[in-house]
Every structure is written in structure tokens, then in C-alpha cells.
PDB file of C-alpha atoms in Angstrom:
ATOM      1  CA  UNK A   1      17.184  15.666 -13.709  1.00 94.00           C
ATOM      2  CA  UNK A   2      14.198  15.084 -16.361  1.00 98.00           C
ATOM      3  CA  UNK A   3      12.020  12.002 -15.994  1.00 98.00           C
ATOM      4  CA  UNK A   4       9.605  10.846 -18.322  1.00 98.00           C
ATOM      5  CA  UNK A   5       6.866   9.021 -16.313  1.00 98.00           C
ATOM      6  CA  UNK A   6       4.862   6.711 -18.220  1.00 98.00           C
ATOM      7  CA  UNK A   7       1.365   5.523 -17.581  1.00 94.00           C
ATOM      8  CA  UNK A   8       0.828   8.226 -15.045  1.00 95.00           C
ATOM      9  CA  UNK A   9      -2.308   8.256 -13.319  1.00 94.00           C
ATOM     10  CA  UNK A  10      -3.781  11.165 -11.219  1.00 95.00           C
ATOM     11  CA  UNK A  11      -2.705   9.800  -8.002  1.00 95.00           C
ATOM     12  CA  UNK A  12       0.880   9.401  -9.431  1.00 96.00           C
ATOM     13  CA  UNK A  13       0.898  12.970 -10.555  1.00 97.00           C
ATOM     14  CA  UNK A  14      -0.388  14.084  -6.978  1.00 98.00           C
ATOM     15  CA  UNK A  15       2.195  12.235  -5.016  1.00 98.00           C
ATOM     16  CA  UNK A  16       5.189  12.792  -7.260  1.00 98.00           C
ATOM     17  CA  UNK A  17       4.610  16.418  -7.487  1.00 98.00           C
ATOM     18  CA  UNK A  18       4.329  16.676  -3.635  1.00 98.00           C
ATOM     19  CA  UNK A  19       7.435  14.900  -2.988  1.00 98.00           C
ATOM     20  CA  UNK A  20       9.482  16.066  -5.975  1.00 98.00           C
ATOM     21  CA  UNK A  21       9.386  19.798  -4.108  1.00 97.00           C
ATOM     22  CA  UNK A  22      12.561  18.502  -2.196  1.00 95.00           C
ATOM     23  CA  UNK A  23      14.245  17.082  -5.225  1.00 97.00           C
ATOM     24  CA  UNK A  24      13.614  19.749  -8.037  1.00 97.00           C
ATOM     25  CA  UNK A  25      13.535  16.940 -10.703  1.00 98.00           C
ATOM     26  CA  UNK A  26      11.791  17.745 -14.144  1.00 98.00           C
ATOM     27  CA  UNK A  27       8.860  15.495 -14.261  1.00 98.00           C
ATOM     28  CA  UNK A  28       7.397  14.895 -17.708  1.00 98.00           C
ATOM     29  CA  UNK A  29       4.129  12.839 -17.186  1.00 98.00           C
ATOM     30  CA  UNK A  30       2.904  10.706 -20.038  1.00 98.00           C
ATOM     31  CA  UNK A  31      -0.494   9.037 -19.960  1.00 94.00           C
ATOM     32  CA  UNK A  32       0.319   6.102 -22.371  1.00 94.00           C
ATOM     33  CA  UNK A  33       1.838   3.004 -21.549  1.00 94.00           C
ATOM     34  CA  UNK A  34       5.447   2.767 -22.679  1.00 97.00           C
ATOM     35  CA  UNK A  35       5.789   0.607 -25.909  1.00 96.00           C
ATOM     36  CA  UNK A  36       7.463   0.721 -29.266  1.00 96.00           C
ATOM     37  CA  UNK A  37       5.061   3.510 -30.525  1.00 97.00           C
ATOM     38  CA  UNK A  38       5.344   5.720 -27.619  1.00 98.00           C
ATOM     39  CA  UNK A  39       8.982   5.269 -26.611  1.00 98.00           C
ATOM     40  CA  UNK A  40       9.690   8.491 -28.960  1.00 98.00           C
ATOM     41  CA  UNK A  41       7.821  10.493 -26.223  1.00 98.00           C
ATOM     42  CA  UNK A  42      10.732   9.808 -23.790  1.00 97.00           C
ATOM     43  CA  UNK A  43      13.439  11.113 -26.351  1.00 96.00           C
ATOM     44  CA  UNK A  44      16.112  13.119 -24.674  1.00 95.00           C
ATOM     45  CA  UNK A  45      14.995  12.085 -21.108  1.00 97.00           C
ATOM     46  CA  UNK A  46      17.845  10.580 -19.173  1.00 98.00           C
ATOM     47  CA  UNK A  47      15.503   8.963 -16.862  1.00 98.00           C
ATOM     48  CA  UNK A  48      12.258   6.795 -17.878  1.00 99.00           C
ATOM     49  CA  UNK A  49       9.896   5.592 -15.166  1.00 99.00           C
ATOM     50  CA  UNK A  50       7.525   2.827 -15.464  1.00 98.00           C
ATOM     51  CA  UNK A  51       5.153   0.572 -13.554  1.00 94.00           C
ATOM     52  CA  UNK A  52       4.623  -2.985 -13.473  1.00 89.00           C
ATOM     53  CA  UNK A  53       2.023  -3.210 -16.629  1.00 88.00           C
ATOM     54  CA  UNK A  54       4.826  -1.643 -18.901  1.00 93.00           C
ATOM     55  CA  UNK A  55       6.809  -4.669 -20.451  1.00 94.00           C
ATOM     56  CA  UNK A  56      10.325  -3.359 -21.295  1.00 98.00           C
ATOM     57  CA  UNK A  57      11.798  -6.047 -23.408  1.00 97.00           C
ATOM     58  CA  UNK A  58      15.325  -5.728 -24.990  1.00 98.00           C
ATOM     59  CA  UNK A  59      14.406  -3.997 -28.285  1.00 97.00           C
ATOM     60  CA  UNK A  60      12.712  -1.135 -26.445  1.00 98.00           C
ATOM     61  CA  UNK A  61      15.685  -0.852 -24.067  1.00 98.00           C
ATOM     62  CA  UNK A  62      17.975  -0.475 -27.226  1.00 98.00           C
ATOM     63  CA  UNK A  63      15.712   2.335 -28.467  1.00 98.00           C
ATOM     64  CA  UNK A  64      15.437   4.015 -25.213  1.00 98.00           C
ATOM     65  CA  UNK A  65      19.433   4.099 -24.987  1.00 98.00           C
ATOM     66  CA  UNK A  66      19.585   5.343 -28.483  1.00 97.00           C
ATOM     67  CA  UNK A  67      17.281   8.383 -27.426  1.00 97.00           C
ATOM     68  CA  UNK A  68      19.541   9.037 -24.377  1.00 96.00           C
ATOM     69  CA  UNK A  69      17.922   7.146 -21.635  1.00 98.00           C
ATOM     70  CA  UNK A  70      20.568   6.184 -19.061  1.00 98.00           C
ATOM     71  CA  UNK A  71      17.998   5.212 -16.081  1.00 99.00           C
ATOM     72  CA  UNK A  72      15.095   3.097 -15.778  1.00 99.00           C
ATOM     73  CA  UNK A  73      13.193   3.989 -12.738  1.00 99.00           C
ATOM     74  CA  UNK A  74      10.665   1.153 -11.568  1.00 98.00           C
ATOM     75  CA  UNK A  75       7.749   2.441  -9.530  1.00 97.00           C
ATOM     76  CA  UNK A  76       7.358  -1.083  -7.816  1.00 92.00           C
ATOM     77  CA  UNK A  77       9.237  -3.740  -6.061  1.00 89.00           C
ATOM     78  CA  UNK A  78       8.733  -6.169  -9.013  1.00 86.00           C
ATOM     79  CA  UNK A  79      11.006  -6.417 -11.994  1.00 92.00           C
ATOM     80  CA  UNK A  80       9.950  -9.436 -13.926  1.00 88.00           C
ATOM     81  CA  UNK A  81       8.544  -7.094 -16.698  1.00 92.00           C
ATOM     82  CA  UNK A  82      12.204  -5.832 -17.477  1.00 96.00           C
ATOM     83  CA  UNK A  83      14.861  -7.279 -19.311  1.00 97.00           C
ATOM     84  CA  UNK A  84      17.271  -6.966 -16.527  1.00 97.00           C
ATOM     85  CA  UNK A  85      20.226  -8.509 -18.312  1.00 97.00           C
ATOM     86  CA  UNK A  86      19.813  -6.722 -21.662  1.00 98.00           C
ATOM     87  CA  UNK A  87      19.522  -3.187 -19.510  1.00 98.00           C
ATOM     88  CA  UNK A  88      22.994  -4.231 -17.850  1.00 98.00           C
ATOM     89  CA  UNK A  89      24.649  -5.063 -21.286  1.00 97.00           C
ATOM     90  CA  UNK A  90      23.274  -1.604 -22.524  1.00 98.00           C
ATOM     91  CA  UNK A  91      24.418   0.181 -19.391  1.00 97.00           C
ATOM     92  CA  UNK A  92      20.915   1.479 -18.445  1.00 98.00           C
ATOM     93  CA  UNK A  93      20.680   1.299 -14.586  1.00 98.00           C
ATOM     94  CA  UNK A  94      17.571  -0.153 -13.368  1.00 98.00           C
ATOM     95  CA  UNK A  95      16.320   0.768 -10.063  1.00 98.00           C
ATOM     96  CA  UNK A  96      13.129  -0.528  -8.107  1.00 97.00           C
ATOM     97  CA  UNK A  97      11.372   0.336  -4.847  1.00 96.00           C
ATOM     98  CA  UNK A  98      11.960  -2.652  -2.687  1.00 91.00           C
ATOM     99  CA  UNK A  99      10.170  -2.193   0.173  1.00 81.00           C
ATOM    100  CA  UNK A 100       7.481   0.355  -0.402  1.00 84.00           C
ATOM    101  CA  UNK A 101       4.637  -1.064   2.003  1.00 86.00           C
ATOM    102  CA  UNK A 102       4.608  -4.809   2.971  1.00 92.00           C
ATOM    103  CA  UNK A 103       1.854  -3.973   5.313  1.00 96.00           C
ATOM    104  CA  UNK A 104      -0.262  -2.843   2.290  1.00 97.00           C
ATOM    105  CA  UNK A 105      -0.225  -6.212   0.295  1.00 97.00           C
ATOM    106  CA  UNK A 106      -0.175  -8.287   3.452  1.00 98.00           C
ATOM    107  CA  UNK A 107      -3.462  -6.630   4.848  1.00 98.00           C
ATOM    108  CA  UNK A 108      -5.121  -7.074   1.635  1.00 98.00           C
ATOM    109  CA  UNK A 109      -4.527 -10.700   1.413  1.00 99.00           C
ATOM    110  CA  UNK A 110      -5.882 -11.058   5.007  1.00 99.00           C
ATOM    111  CA  UNK A 111      -9.046  -8.867   3.843  1.00 99.00           C
ATOM    112  CA  UNK A 112      -9.279 -11.226   0.856  1.00 99.00           C
ATOM    113  CA  UNK A 113      -9.514 -14.399   3.151  1.00 99.00           C
ATOM    114  CA  UNK A 114     -11.865 -12.809   5.764  1.00 99.00           C
ATOM    115  CA  UNK A 115     -14.233 -11.592   2.674  1.00 98.00           C
ATOM    116  CA  UNK A 116     -14.149 -15.163   1.354  1.00 99.00           C
ATOM    117  CA  UNK A 117     -14.702 -17.434   4.520  1.00 98.00           C
ATOM    118  CA  UNK A 118     -17.222 -15.138   5.830  1.00 98.00           C
ATOM    119  CA  UNK A 119     -18.973 -14.691   2.639  1.00 98.00           C
ATOM    120  CA  UNK A 120     -19.000 -10.938   3.148  1.00 98.00           C
ATOM    121  CA  UNK A 121     -19.476  -9.930  -0.527  1.00 96.00           C
ATOM    122  CA  UNK A 122     -22.616 -12.044  -0.802  1.00 96.00           C
ATOM    123  CA  UNK A 123     -23.998 -11.159   2.342  1.00 98.00           C
ATOM    124  CA  UNK A 124     -23.584  -7.360   1.498  1.00 97.00           C
ATOM    125  CA  UNK A 125     -25.174  -7.714  -1.809  1.00 96.00           C
ATOM    126  CA  UNK A 126     -28.337  -9.647  -0.095  1.00 97.00           C
ATOM    127  CA  UNK A 127     -28.707  -6.962   2.538  1.00 98.00           C
ATOM    128  CA  UNK A 128     -28.881  -4.307  -0.275  1.00 97.00           C
ATOM    129  CA  UNK A 129     -31.880  -6.254  -1.639  1.00 97.00           C
ATOM    130  CA  UNK A 130     -33.610  -6.580   1.671  1.00 98.00           C
ATOM    131  CA  UNK A 131     -32.631 -10.189   2.147  1.00 98.00           C
ATOM    132  CA  UNK A 132     -31.308 -10.589   5.614  1.00 98.00           C
ATOM    133  CA  UNK A 133     -31.311 -14.642   5.626  1.00 97.00           C
ATOM    134  CA  UNK A 134     -28.300 -16.455   6.669  1.00 98.00           C
ATOM    135  CA  UNK A 135     -28.807 -19.263   4.790  1.00 97.00           C
ATOM    136  CA  UNK A 136     -25.788 -20.237   2.712  1.00 95.00           C
ATOM    137  CA  UNK A 137     -23.564 -17.646   4.587  1.00 97.00           C
ATOM    138  CA  UNK A 138     -21.996 -19.794   7.175  1.00 98.00           C
ATOM    139  CA  UNK A 139     -18.142 -19.311   7.406  1.00 98.00           C
ATOM    140  CA  UNK A 140     -15.517 -20.756   9.591  1.00 98.00           C
ATOM    141  CA  UNK A 141     -13.022 -19.633  12.332  1.00 98.00           C
ATOM    142  CA  UNK A 142      -9.691 -18.614  11.398  1.00 98.00           C
ATOM    143  CA  UNK A 143      -8.409 -19.237  14.948  1.00 98.00           C
ATOM    144  CA  UNK A 144      -6.711 -22.706  14.886  1.00 98.00           C
ATOM    145  CA  UNK A 145      -6.667 -23.378  11.397  1.00 99.00           C
ATOM    146  CA  UNK A 146      -3.295 -24.037   9.461  1.00 99.00           C
ATOM    147  CA  UNK A 147      -2.264 -21.286   7.110  1.00 99.00           C
ATOM    148  CA  UNK A 148       0.609 -22.198   4.470  1.00 99.00           C
ATOM    149  CA  UNK A 149       2.858 -19.073   3.468  1.00 99.00           C
ATOM    150  CA  UNK A 150       4.330 -19.449   0.385  1.00 99.00           C
ATOM    151  CA  UNK A 151       7.375 -16.860   0.313  1.00 98.00           C
ATOM    152  CA  UNK A 152       8.359 -15.425   3.702  1.00 98.00           C
ATOM    153  CA  UNK A 153      10.003 -12.264   2.525  1.00 96.00           C
ATOM    154  CA  UNK A 154       8.973  -8.751   3.603  1.00 94.00           C
ATOM    155  CA  UNK A 155       5.350  -9.133   2.512  1.00 96.00           C
ATOM    156  CA  UNK A 156       5.249 -12.762   3.732  1.00 98.00           C
ATOM    157  CA  UNK A 157       6.721 -12.262   7.065  1.00 98.00           C
ATOM    158  CA  UNK A 158       4.018  -9.478   7.937  1.00 98.00           C
ATOM    159  CA  UNK A 159       1.226 -11.693   6.879  1.00 99.00           C
ATOM    160  CA  UNK A 160       2.558 -14.389   9.074  1.00 99.00           C
ATOM    161  CA  UNK A 161       2.441 -11.817  11.901  1.00 99.00           C
ATOM    162  CA  UNK A 162      -0.920 -10.925  11.242  1.00 99.00           C
ATOM    163  CA  UNK A 163      -1.977 -14.788  10.969  1.00 99.00           C
ATOM    164  CA  UNK A 164      -0.308 -15.528  14.198  1.00 99.00           C
ATOM    165  CA  UNK A 165      -2.581 -12.881  15.949  1.00 98.00           C
ATOM    166  CA  UNK A 166      -5.435 -14.692  14.562  1.00 99.00           C
ATOM    167  CA  UNK A 167      -4.319 -17.754  16.440  1.00 99.00           C
ATOM    168  CA  UNK A 168      -3.469 -19.812  13.206  1.00 99.00           C
ATOM    169  CA  UNK A 169      -1.066 -22.629  12.787  1.00 99.00           C
ATOM    170  CA  UNK A 170       1.953 -21.581  10.460  1.00 99.00           C
ATOM    171  CA  UNK A 171       3.679 -23.384   7.592  1.00 99.00           C
ATOM    172  CA  UNK A 172       6.061 -21.893   5.482  1.00 99.00           C
ATOM    173  CA  UNK A 173       7.857 -22.458   2.070  1.00 99.00           C
ATOM    174  CA  UNK A 174      10.851 -20.370   1.157  1.00 98.00           C
ATOM    175  CA  UNK A 175      14.602 -21.362   0.246  1.00 97.00           C
ATOM    176  CA  UNK A 176      15.700 -18.651   2.705  1.00 97.00           C
ATOM    177  CA  UNK A 177      14.274 -19.234   6.012  1.00 98.00           C
ATOM    178  CA  UNK A 178      13.097 -16.014   8.090  1.00 98.00           C
ATOM    179  CA  UNK A 179      14.105 -15.979  11.779  1.00 98.00           C
ATOM    180  CA  UNK A 180      11.112 -13.571  12.531  1.00 98.00           C
ATOM    181  CA  UNK A 181       8.644 -16.242  11.063  1.00 98.00           C
ATOM    182  CA  UNK A 182      10.111 -19.055  12.908  1.00 98.00           C
ATOM    183  CA  UNK A 183      10.102 -17.283  16.142  1.00 98.00           C
ATOM    184  CA  UNK A 184       6.242 -16.849  15.540  1.00 98.00           C
ATOM    185  CA  UNK A 185       6.060 -20.582  15.412  1.00 98.00           C
ATOM    186  CA  UNK A 186       6.123 -21.001  11.614  1.00 99.00           C
ATOM    187  CA  UNK A 187       7.510 -24.326  10.498  1.00 99.00           C
ATOM    188  CA  UNK A 188       9.409 -24.423   7.279  1.00 99.00           C
ATOM    189  CA  UNK A 189       8.260 -27.648   4.979  1.00 99.00           C
ATOM    190  CA  UNK A 190       8.305 -28.671   1.445  1.00 98.00           C
ATOM    191  CA  UNK A 191       5.506 -27.297  -0.909  1.00 99.00           C
ATOM    192  CA  UNK A 192       3.728 -30.776  -1.207  1.00 99.00           C
ATOM    193  CA  UNK A 193       3.638 -30.983   2.765  1.00 99.00           C
ATOM    194  CA  UNK A 194       2.423 -27.314   2.976  1.00 99.00           C
ATOM    195  CA  UNK A 195      -0.417 -28.121   0.616  1.00 99.00           C
ATOM    196  CA  UNK A 196      -1.501 -31.310   2.306  1.00 99.00           C
ATOM    197  CA  UNK A 197      -1.837 -29.634   5.552  1.00 99.00           C
ATOM    198  CA  UNK A 198      -3.084 -26.052   5.065  1.00 99.00           C
ATOM    199  CA  UNK A 199      -6.488 -24.682   5.264  1.00 99.00           C
ATOM    200  CA  UNK A 200      -5.436 -21.481   3.748  1.00 99.00           C
ATOM    201  CA  UNK A 201      -2.543 -20.939   1.490  1.00 99.00           C
ATOM    202  CA  UNK A 202      -1.338 -17.437   0.468  1.00 99.00           C
ATOM    203  CA  UNK A 203       1.363 -16.676  -2.126  1.00 99.00           C
ATOM    204  CA  UNK A 204       3.844 -13.994  -1.365  1.00 98.00           C
ATOM    205  CA  UNK A 205       6.780 -15.161  -3.723  1.00 96.00           C
ATOM    206  CA  UNK A 206       8.284 -13.178  -6.550  1.00 92.00           C
ATOM    207  CA  UNK A 207       7.848 -14.491  -9.992  1.00 92.00           C
ATOM    208  CA  UNK A 208      11.024 -16.408 -11.146  1.00 91.00           C
ATOM    209  CA  UNK A 209      11.605 -19.078 -13.703  1.00 93.00           C
ATOM    210  CA  UNK A 210      11.463 -21.735 -10.721  1.00 95.00           C
ATOM    211  CA  UNK A 211       8.205 -20.043  -9.266  1.00 97.00           C
ATOM    212  CA  UNK A 212       6.135 -19.786 -12.463  1.00 97.00           C
ATOM    213  CA  UNK A 213       3.138 -21.908 -12.362  1.00 98.00           C
ATOM    214  CA  UNK A 214       4.046 -23.173  -8.933  1.00 98.00           C
ATOM    215  CA  UNK A 215       0.519 -23.837  -8.226  1.00 99.00           C
ATOM    216  CA  UNK A 216      -0.268 -26.236 -10.833  1.00 98.00           C
ATOM    217  CA  UNK A 217      -2.354 -29.530 -11.104  1.00 98.00           C
ATOM    218  CA  UNK A 218       0.265 -31.334  -9.138  1.00 98.00           C
ATOM    219  CA  UNK A 219       0.186 -28.645  -6.257  1.00 99.00           C
ATOM    220  CA  UNK A 220      -3.352 -28.429  -6.280  1.00 99.00           C
ATOM    221  CA  UNK A 221      -3.802 -32.552  -6.097  1.00 99.00           C
ATOM    222  CA  UNK A 222      -1.934 -32.308  -2.891  1.00 99.00           C
ATOM    223  CA  UNK A 223      -4.334 -29.783  -1.126  1.00 99.00           C
ATOM    224  CA  UNK A 224      -7.027 -30.435   1.141  1.00 98.00           C
ATOM    225  CA  UNK A 225     -10.457 -30.199  -0.227  1.00 98.00           C
ATOM    226  CA  UNK A 226     -12.026 -26.935  -0.055  1.00 98.00           C
ATOM    227  CA  UNK A 227      -8.723 -25.140   0.657  1.00 99.00           C
ATOM    228  CA  UNK A 228      -8.552 -21.358   0.447  1.00 99.00           C
ATOM    229  CA  UNK A 229      -6.067 -20.071  -1.999  1.00 99.00           C
ATOM    230  CA  UNK A 230      -4.719 -16.568  -2.050  1.00 99.00           C
ATOM    231  CA  UNK A 231      -2.679 -14.872  -4.706  1.00 99.00           C
ATOM    232  CA  UNK A 232      -1.151 -11.321  -4.157  1.00 98.00           C
ATOM    233  CA  UNK A 233       2.287 -11.876  -5.694  1.00 96.00           C
ATOM    234  CA  UNK A 234       2.563 -12.194  -9.394  1.00 94.00           C
ATOM    235  CA  UNK A 235      -0.232 -13.888 -11.671  1.00 95.00           C
ATOM    236  CA  UNK A 236       1.834 -16.252 -13.347  1.00 96.00           C
ATOM    237  CA  UNK A 237       2.864 -17.897  -9.940  1.00 98.00           C
ATOM    238  CA  UNK A 238      -0.456 -19.959 -10.522  1.00 98.00           C
ATOM    239  CA  UNK A 239      -1.637 -22.050 -13.734  1.00 98.00           C
ATOM    240  CA  UNK A 240      -4.943 -20.370 -13.918  1.00 98.00           C
ATOM    241  CA  UNK A 241      -6.255 -23.190 -16.137  1.00 98.00           C
ATOM    242  CA  UNK A 242      -5.577 -25.652 -13.278  1.00 98.00           C
ATOM    243  CA  UNK A 243      -7.164 -23.442 -10.789  1.00 99.00           C
ATOM    244  CA  UNK A 244     -10.067 -23.263 -12.919  1.00 99.00           C
ATOM    245  CA  UNK A 245     -10.368 -26.899 -12.849  1.00 98.00           C
ATOM    246  CA  UNK A 246      -9.888 -27.198  -9.200  1.00 99.00           C
ATOM    247  CA  UNK A 247     -12.882 -24.602  -8.537  1.00 99.00           C
ATOM    248  CA  UNK A 248     -14.970 -26.573 -10.911  1.00 98.00           C
ATOM    249  CA  UNK A 249     -14.226 -29.957  -8.996  1.00 98.00           C
ATOM    250  CA  UNK A 250     -14.605 -28.297  -5.413  1.00 97.00           C
ATOM    251  CA  UNK A 251     -10.914 -28.951  -4.614  1.00 98.00           C
ATOM    252  CA  UNK A 252     -10.485 -25.083  -4.231  1.00 99.00           C
ATOM    253  CA  UNK A 253     -13.115 -23.786  -2.223  1.00 98.00           C
ATOM    254  CA  UNK A 254     -12.184 -20.114  -1.987  1.00 99.00           C
ATOM    255  CA  UNK A 255     -10.070 -18.285  -4.438  1.00 99.00           C
ATOM    256  CA  UNK A 256      -8.838 -14.832  -3.864  1.00 99.00           C
ATOM    257  CA  UNK A 257      -6.629 -13.006  -6.673  1.00 99.00           C
ATOM    258  CA  UNK A 258      -4.974  -9.418  -6.728  1.00 98.00           C
ATOM    259  CA  UNK A 259      -3.084 -10.324  -9.759  1.00 96.00           C
ATOM    260  CA  UNK A 260      -3.501 -12.160 -12.925  1.00 96.00           C
ATOM    261  CA  UNK A 261      -1.269 -13.761 -15.641  1.00 94.00           C
ATOM    262  CA  UNK A 262      -2.489 -11.280 -18.506  1.00 90.00           C
ATOM    263  CA  UNK A 263      -3.341  -8.388 -16.534  1.00 90.00           C
ATOM    264  CA  UNK A 264      -1.081  -5.970 -18.490  1.00 81.00           C
ATOM    265  CA  UNK A 265      -3.944  -5.882 -21.245  1.00 81.00           C
ATOM    266  CA  UNK A 266      -6.672  -5.697 -18.649  1.00 87.00           C
ATOM    267  CA  UNK A 267      -6.017  -4.067 -15.183  1.00 91.00           C
ATOM    268  CA  UNK A 268      -5.506  -0.211 -14.324  1.00 86.00           C
ATOM    269  CA  UNK A 269      -8.154   0.743 -17.029  1.00 86.00           C
ATOM    270  CA  UNK A 270     -12.049   1.303 -16.888  1.00 87.00           C
ATOM    271  CA  UNK A 271     -13.229  -1.297 -19.043  1.00 90.00           C
ATOM    272  CA  UNK A 272     -16.996  -1.313 -17.791  1.00 88.00           C
ATOM    273  CA  UNK A 273     -18.314  -0.148 -21.168  1.00 89.00           C
ATOM    274  CA  UNK A 274     -16.282  -3.014 -23.177  1.00 90.00           C
ATOM    275  CA  UNK A 275     -16.728  -6.838 -23.618  1.00 89.00           C
ATOM    276  CA  UNK A 276     -13.776  -8.656 -21.891  1.00 86.00           C
ATOM    277  CA  UNK A 277     -11.883 -10.416 -24.565  1.00 88.00           C
ATOM    278  CA  UNK A 278      -9.951 -12.639 -22.086  1.00 91.00           C
ATOM    279  CA  UNK A 279     -12.189 -15.779 -21.775  1.00 95.00           C
ATOM    280  CA  UNK A 280     -10.103 -17.217 -18.959  1.00 96.00           C
ATOM    281  CA  UNK A 281     -10.546 -14.223 -16.820  1.00 95.00           C
ATOM    282  CA  UNK A 282     -14.219 -14.222 -17.956  1.00 95.00           C
ATOM    283  CA  UNK A 283     -14.662 -17.803 -16.607  1.00 97.00           C
ATOM    284  CA  UNK A 284     -13.151 -16.983 -13.045  1.00 97.00           C
ATOM    285  CA  UNK A 285     -15.689 -14.228 -12.854  1.00 96.00           C
ATOM    286  CA  UNK A 286     -18.353 -16.604 -12.948  1.00 97.00           C
ATOM    287  CA  UNK A 287     -17.570 -18.500  -9.664  1.00 97.00           C
ATOM    288  CA  UNK A 288     -19.349 -17.030  -6.456  1.00 95.00           C
ATOM    289  CA  UNK A 289     -16.485 -18.207  -4.319  1.00 97.00           C
ATOM    290  CA  UNK A 290     -13.774 -16.259  -6.217  1.00 98.00           C
ATOM    291  CA  UNK A 291     -12.898 -12.344  -5.288  1.00 98.00           C
ATOM    292  CA  UNK A 292     -10.801 -10.640  -7.719  1.00 98.00           C
ATOM    293  CA  UNK A 293      -9.185  -7.224  -7.253  1.00 98.00           C
ATOM    294  CA  UNK A 294      -7.271  -5.189  -9.783  1.00 96.00           C
ATOM    295  CA  UNK A 295      -3.806  -5.336  -8.479  1.00 95.00           C
ATOM    296  CA  UNK A 296      -4.660  -2.881  -5.718  1.00 96.00           C
ATOM    297  CA  UNK A 297      -3.101  -4.776  -2.961  1.00 96.00           C
ATOM    298  CA  UNK A 298      -0.368  -2.276  -2.801  1.00 94.00           C
ATOM    299  CA  UNK A 299      -2.764   0.677  -3.052  1.00 96.00           C
ATOM    300  CA  UNK A 300      -2.683   2.554   0.094  1.00 97.00           C
ATOM    301  CA  UNK A 301      -1.607   6.300   0.833  1.00 96.00           C
ATOM    302  CA  UNK A 302       1.608   4.843   2.684  1.00 96.00           C
ATOM    303  CA  UNK A 303       2.667   2.779  -0.118  1.00 95.00           C
ATOM    304  CA  UNK A 304       2.204   5.388  -2.870  1.00 96.00           C
ATOM    305  CA  UNK A 305       4.069   7.941  -0.573  1.00 97.00           C
ATOM    306  CA  UNK A 306       6.831   5.457  -0.121  1.00 96.00           C
ATOM    307  CA  UNK A 307       7.139   4.849  -3.916  1.00 97.00           C
ATOM    308  CA  UNK A 308       7.214   8.464  -5.039  1.00 98.00           C
ATOM    309  CA  UNK A 309       9.860   9.297  -2.420  1.00 97.00           C
ATOM    310  CA  UNK A 310      11.715   6.085  -2.990  1.00 97.00           C
ATOM    311  CA  UNK A 311      11.634   6.555  -6.827  1.00 98.00           C
ATOM    312  CA  UNK A 312      12.686  10.362  -6.816  1.00 98.00           C
ATOM    313  CA  UNK A 313      15.478   9.387  -4.175  1.00 98.00           C
ATOM    314  CA  UNK A 314      16.742   6.768  -6.602  1.00 98.00           C
ATOM    315  CA  UNK A 315      17.060   9.041  -9.495  1.00 98.00           C
ATOM    316  CA  UNK A 316      18.589  11.990  -7.174  1.00 98.00           C
ATOM    317  CA  UNK A 317      21.249   9.301  -6.181  1.00 98.00           C
ATOM    318  CA  UNK A 318      22.049   8.287  -9.826  1.00 98.00           C
ATOM    319  CA  UNK A 319      22.309  11.874 -10.809  1.00 97.00           C
ATOM    320  CA  UNK A 320      24.743  12.522  -8.094  1.00 97.00           C
ATOM    321  CA  UNK A 321      26.766   9.262  -8.268  1.00 96.00           C
ATOM    322  CA  UNK A 322      26.017   7.328 -11.278  1.00 95.00           C
ATOM    323  CA  UNK A 323      24.967   4.457  -8.931  1.00 96.00           C
ATOM    324  CA  UNK A 324      22.045   3.589  -6.807  1.00 97.00           C
ATOM    325  CA  UNK A 325      21.614   1.422  -3.688  1.00 97.00           C
ATOM    326  CA  UNK A 326      18.398  -0.129  -5.294  1.00 97.00           C
ATOM    327  CA  UNK A 327      20.189  -1.023  -8.639  1.00 97.00           C
ATOM    328  CA  UNK A 328      19.092  -4.291 -10.182  1.00 97.00           C
ATOM    329  CA  UNK A 329      21.647  -6.666 -11.534  1.00 96.00           C
ATOM    330  CA  UNK A 330      20.982  -9.724 -13.527  1.00 92.00           C
ATOM    331  CA  UNK A 331      22.067 -12.948 -11.645  1.00 85.00           C
TER     332      UNK A 331
END
């Protein structure tokens, strides 16, 4: 089956080519993002494949349908960048990769915590300049601290297990309680209670209408002074302006971000020779207690392998049956 793969990076091509040998799909790589100007490049392809930074609104879906697209294959678990309801109405099947590697993202969140609370980045920069002073580098033990986990699905449950291994007290927020997390001693509470009692808060929830700007001025006001906040889920789960105010006041003592609300116009490209036009993002970069990575939490060999395998298998299942076990339906 012909698949038009947009925003294809070198690593995408490497892994898709390797695992396509068992499927025999016709892979057509397109370096550009999918948008109104580039959609014509996939004309005649029954399957279009995109990543999280390619928004697919209704007008684009209509154009794709008119060009012969019958399936939209997502190289991601997240799907808030796609108008699922419109796709369903247009009879375009949308399938995602629901669990490519919860370990990758959970471990990245832990890495950010350790880098922040032990001031690893600053320490490394000092040593490179021959400065071996420890002044200003004092951290704190994770053992015995209270960690709040917002979202205890696949990624959140792995993160919970890791934090349990550090000897942390665990609080959680999720409308659906996870028995495995409860067995590790995690106590489910309300978001305000979690904010009041957590030394570290890590976000692992999907972006839904009810989770957009979940971390706002109200939630931040409930947090402990100097809290460590980590977001590896979706950028719009936090109100960035509110977070910047909290950084300035010292309410947030440490911030680790792998996602950003406006990342689709920023991440996954080399912009080192350009001036950043995003003033909010530029402001975040001025804080020495902030670590930002460019949506690389998922980026491990294991995860990219699973993404390639599952995406190709989704297409094969659709080709054979017209259905897919990972099909997404609007609520």
C-alpha cells in the first residue's frame, strides 16, 4: 500500500525502511510538513502518515479525502493535532501508536528531575571552564520526598514505579485509578491536595478540553514554595504565562519542559542560526532553574522501533480488513 510519510527525518526513513521489509508497503517520503500547500504531494496515496507537529484540521482532511486518502496513520500516541470527529465523518480512518515506549518518556522525566535538583547542567558548565567550586550547587535527596503524578496511565504508572524505587511518597490525580499505582502506595487525591503536598509534580496526562491549562495561576497558588514542576505530556497542559510568573516569584523553584504549547512552529528544526521569534519561549530560556528539551522524551531506539513497526502494522491491517485495532473515534 502506498504511504505518503510527511515530515520524514533521517531516523524515520532508517527505521521505516528496515521494518517495512516484512510488509512491502510503498513508502513515499516527504521532507515537508503536511499543510495546505504540501497536501498535493500525497495525491493518490491511500495512506498519509504524520507526526505530532503536523496539525490536521477539517479543511485539510477534506482535501486529503478528495485526493484519495482513506487512512491517516499517526506516528504518535497523541492525537490532539487531528480533528478526529471530522475524519470520522469523512470516512478517513485515523490510527495511532498507543504505547510505543512509556519507559522512554517516564525515564526522561526522571532525568529532568535529577538534572534540576542536583544542578547537573550548571555543574557541568562550571567544570568545563575549570571551576570546581560547589558553591550554589547544593541539591536535595529524592528519597522521602512527596511526588505528585498527574495522569497515571501507561507513562504515569512507569514514572510512579521509578519514583517508588527512589523511596518517594506518592500522590496521584486521574479520573481512572490505576491498581498497579495503588499497589505501590500511591494515594489518589484532588489536584489542589496534590499541589499542596508535593515537592515534585510531574505531568503525564493527555491534552483534552478538561486538561488544557490544568496548571494555571489557581493550581500554582496551591503549590509548595520552590516546587519542582515537570511536563513531558503536552505543552498546553500548563499556562506558560502563569508558570513564568511563578518562576519570577520563586513559587516554582525548578521547571523541566519537554513540550511547549507553540512547539509546532519551533521544535524538530535546527534554528541555531535564526533569532527566536517566540518571546514567551525566549523568556523561559533566561531562567537558570529551567531545563527545556525539544520533545525528545520519546526519542529512544526502542520507541522509534515500536513506532515504525506499529505504524506499518496499522496500515497492513487496514489494507486487509478496512479496520484497525488502533483506530481513533471521536467521543
